[in-house]
Each structure stands twice: as C-alpha cells, then as structure tokens.
PDB file of C-alpha atoms in Angstrom:
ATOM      1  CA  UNK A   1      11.344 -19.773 -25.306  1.00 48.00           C
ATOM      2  CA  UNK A   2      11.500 -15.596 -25.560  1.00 55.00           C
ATOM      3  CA  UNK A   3      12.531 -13.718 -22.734  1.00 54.00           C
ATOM      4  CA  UNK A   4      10.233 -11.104 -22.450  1.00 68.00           C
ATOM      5  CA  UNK A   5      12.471  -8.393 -20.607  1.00 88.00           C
ATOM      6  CA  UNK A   6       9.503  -8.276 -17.599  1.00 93.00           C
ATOM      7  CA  UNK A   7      10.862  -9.138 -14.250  1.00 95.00           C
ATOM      8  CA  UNK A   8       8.102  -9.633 -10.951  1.00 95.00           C
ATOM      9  CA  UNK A   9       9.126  -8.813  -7.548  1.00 96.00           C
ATOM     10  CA  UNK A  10       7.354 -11.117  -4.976  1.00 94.00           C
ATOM     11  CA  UNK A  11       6.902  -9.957  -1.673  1.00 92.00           C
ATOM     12  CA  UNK A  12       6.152 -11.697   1.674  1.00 85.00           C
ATOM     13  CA  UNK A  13       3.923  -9.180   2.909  1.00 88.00           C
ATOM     14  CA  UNK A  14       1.812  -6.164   1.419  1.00 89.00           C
ATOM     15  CA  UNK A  15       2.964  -3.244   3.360  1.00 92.00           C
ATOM     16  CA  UNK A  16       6.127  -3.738   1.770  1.00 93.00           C
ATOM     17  CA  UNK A  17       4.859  -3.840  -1.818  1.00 94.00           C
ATOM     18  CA  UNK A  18       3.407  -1.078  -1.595  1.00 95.00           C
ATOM     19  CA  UNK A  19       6.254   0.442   0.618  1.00 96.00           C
ATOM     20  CA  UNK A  20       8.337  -0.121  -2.556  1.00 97.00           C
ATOM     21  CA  UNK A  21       5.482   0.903  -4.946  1.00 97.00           C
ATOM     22  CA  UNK A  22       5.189   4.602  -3.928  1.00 97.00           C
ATOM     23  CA  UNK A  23       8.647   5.430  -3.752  1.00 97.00           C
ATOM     24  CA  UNK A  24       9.294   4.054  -7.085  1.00 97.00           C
ATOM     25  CA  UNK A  25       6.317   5.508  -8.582  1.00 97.00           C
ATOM     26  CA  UNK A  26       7.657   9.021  -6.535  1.00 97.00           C
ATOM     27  CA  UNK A  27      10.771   8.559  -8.551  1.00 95.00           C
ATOM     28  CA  UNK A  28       9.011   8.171 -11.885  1.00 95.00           C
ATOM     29  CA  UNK A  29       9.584   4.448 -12.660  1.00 95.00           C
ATOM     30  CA  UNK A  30       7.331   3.027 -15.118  1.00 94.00           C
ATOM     31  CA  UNK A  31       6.103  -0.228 -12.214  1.00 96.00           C
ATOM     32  CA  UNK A  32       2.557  -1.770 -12.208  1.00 95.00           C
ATOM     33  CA  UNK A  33       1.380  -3.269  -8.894  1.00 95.00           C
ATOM     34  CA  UNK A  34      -0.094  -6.713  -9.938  1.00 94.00           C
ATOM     35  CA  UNK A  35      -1.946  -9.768  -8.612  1.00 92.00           C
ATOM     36  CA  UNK A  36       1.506 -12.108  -7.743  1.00 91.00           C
ATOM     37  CA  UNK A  37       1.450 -15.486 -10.578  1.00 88.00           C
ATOM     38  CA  UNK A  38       0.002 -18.697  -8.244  1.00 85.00           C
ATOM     39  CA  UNK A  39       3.052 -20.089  -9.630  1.00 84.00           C
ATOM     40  CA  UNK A  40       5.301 -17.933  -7.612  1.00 86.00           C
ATOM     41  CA  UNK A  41       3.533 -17.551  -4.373  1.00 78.00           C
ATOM     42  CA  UNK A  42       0.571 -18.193  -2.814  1.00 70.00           C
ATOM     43  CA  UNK A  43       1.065 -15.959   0.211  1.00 63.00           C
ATOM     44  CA  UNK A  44       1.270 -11.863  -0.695  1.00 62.00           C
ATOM     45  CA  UNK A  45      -1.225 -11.339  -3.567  1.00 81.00           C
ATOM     46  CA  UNK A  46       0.610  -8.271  -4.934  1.00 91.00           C
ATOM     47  CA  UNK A  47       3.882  -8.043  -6.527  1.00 94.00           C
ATOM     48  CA  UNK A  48       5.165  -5.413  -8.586  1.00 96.00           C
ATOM     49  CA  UNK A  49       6.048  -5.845 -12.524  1.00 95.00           C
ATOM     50  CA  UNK A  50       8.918  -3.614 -13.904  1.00 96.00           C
ATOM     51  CA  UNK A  51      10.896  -3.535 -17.058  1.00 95.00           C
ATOM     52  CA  UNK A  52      14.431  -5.759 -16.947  1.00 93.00           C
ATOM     53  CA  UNK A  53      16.060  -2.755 -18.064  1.00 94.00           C
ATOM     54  CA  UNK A  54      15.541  -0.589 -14.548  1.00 96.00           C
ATOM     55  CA  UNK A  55      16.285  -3.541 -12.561  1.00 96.00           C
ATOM     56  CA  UNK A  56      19.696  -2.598 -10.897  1.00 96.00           C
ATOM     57  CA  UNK A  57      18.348   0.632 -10.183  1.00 96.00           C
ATOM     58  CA  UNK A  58      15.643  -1.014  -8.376  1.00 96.00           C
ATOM     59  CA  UNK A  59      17.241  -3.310  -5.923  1.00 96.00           C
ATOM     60  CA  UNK A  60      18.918  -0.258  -5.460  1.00 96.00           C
ATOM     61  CA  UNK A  61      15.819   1.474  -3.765  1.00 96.00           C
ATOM     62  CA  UNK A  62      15.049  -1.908  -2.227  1.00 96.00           C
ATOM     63  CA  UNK A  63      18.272  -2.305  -0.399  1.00 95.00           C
ATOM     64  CA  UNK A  64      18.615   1.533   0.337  1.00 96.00           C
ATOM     65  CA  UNK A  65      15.507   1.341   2.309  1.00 95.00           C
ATOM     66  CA  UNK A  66      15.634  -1.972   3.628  1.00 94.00           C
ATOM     67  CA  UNK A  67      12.854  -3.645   2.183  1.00 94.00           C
ATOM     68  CA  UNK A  68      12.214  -7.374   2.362  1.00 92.00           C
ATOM     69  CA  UNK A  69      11.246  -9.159  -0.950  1.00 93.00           C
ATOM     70  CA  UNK A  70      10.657 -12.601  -1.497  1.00 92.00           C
ATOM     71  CA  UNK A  71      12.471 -12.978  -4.885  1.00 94.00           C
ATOM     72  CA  UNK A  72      12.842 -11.155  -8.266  1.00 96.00           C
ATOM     73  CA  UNK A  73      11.386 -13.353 -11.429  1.00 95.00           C
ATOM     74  CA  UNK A  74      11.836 -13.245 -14.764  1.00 94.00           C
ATOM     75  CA  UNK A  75       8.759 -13.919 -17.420  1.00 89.00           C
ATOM     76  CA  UNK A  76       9.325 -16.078 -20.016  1.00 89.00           C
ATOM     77  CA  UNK A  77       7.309 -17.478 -22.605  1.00 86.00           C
ATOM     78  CA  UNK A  78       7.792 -20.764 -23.850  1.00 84.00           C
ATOM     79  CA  UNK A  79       6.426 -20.808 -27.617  1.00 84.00           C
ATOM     80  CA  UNK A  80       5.590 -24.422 -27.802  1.00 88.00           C
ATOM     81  CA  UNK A  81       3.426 -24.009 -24.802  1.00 89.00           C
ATOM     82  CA  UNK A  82       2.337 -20.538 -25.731  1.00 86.00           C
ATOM     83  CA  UNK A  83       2.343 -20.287 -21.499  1.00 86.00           C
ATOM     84  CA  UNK A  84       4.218 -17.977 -19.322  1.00 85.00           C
ATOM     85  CA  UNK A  85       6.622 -19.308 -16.526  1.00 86.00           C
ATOM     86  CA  UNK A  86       9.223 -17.565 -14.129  1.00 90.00           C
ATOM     87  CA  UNK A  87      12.778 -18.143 -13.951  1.00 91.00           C
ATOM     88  CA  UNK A  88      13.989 -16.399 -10.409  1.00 92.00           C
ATOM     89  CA  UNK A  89      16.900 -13.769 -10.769  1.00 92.00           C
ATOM     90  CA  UNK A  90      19.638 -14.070  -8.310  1.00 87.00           C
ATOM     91  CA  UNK A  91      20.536 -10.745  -6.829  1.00 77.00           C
TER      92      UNK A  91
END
C-alpha cells in the first residue's frame, strides 16, 4: 500500500466547501474542488483535494473561520488491488 501524500476534506454541506475553497484559493493554496469518493460520503458531492504537506496550515483556515467539515481523508493505494481507499485523519 503507498501513501500518496493527497488528503480529501469531506464536507456536510456545499456552501461550506466552497466557503473554504475561495479563501484558500485567495491565499494561493494549490486545492482542487472535486466530486467527494462514494466511499466517503454520499451526502455533499464536493470535497476539496489538497497536498498532505499544507495540511496543518489548512485546518488552520478551517478552524479560524469556523467551518464545519465532515472529516479529513487520506488516499491510499493498495498495489495488490491497484484501487484507491481512504484512511480518515484525526485532527
């Protein structure tokens, strides 16, 4: 299995995804707004895909302006399987 260094932040609703979306695109972070993985949700269809690396700084933002998120995932691959899954990220 490889971690992948991509972490997914679910949301439970999409005014707050893309709350989160335009101030970290404001503040330069390199974030993609994406379709959320079946696997993690099946409620909010966006979710935002960031590099592990600017994670702290991120639920930074999200706590300094009170956002709600439903969790923070990880994306692995596992190679035997050749198939993504996501391993949540306490925080």
């Amino acid at each position: 299995m490889r971690d992948l260094n991509v972490c997914i932040i679910a949301f439970s609703s999409t005014s707050q995804s893309v709350n989160l979306y335009k101030i970290l695109k404001n503040k330069k972070y390199n974030v993609v707004m994406i379709q959320t993985p079946c696997t993690i949700s099946a409620g909010c269809a966006r979710s935002i895909e960031l590099k592990e690396k600017d994670l702290d700084a991120v639920v930074n933002e999200i706590k300094q302006n009170n956002l709600e998120i439903k969790g923070i995932y990880r994306r692995v691959l596992n190679d035997s399987t050749r198939r993504y899954y996501y391993s949540e990220i306490d925080i």
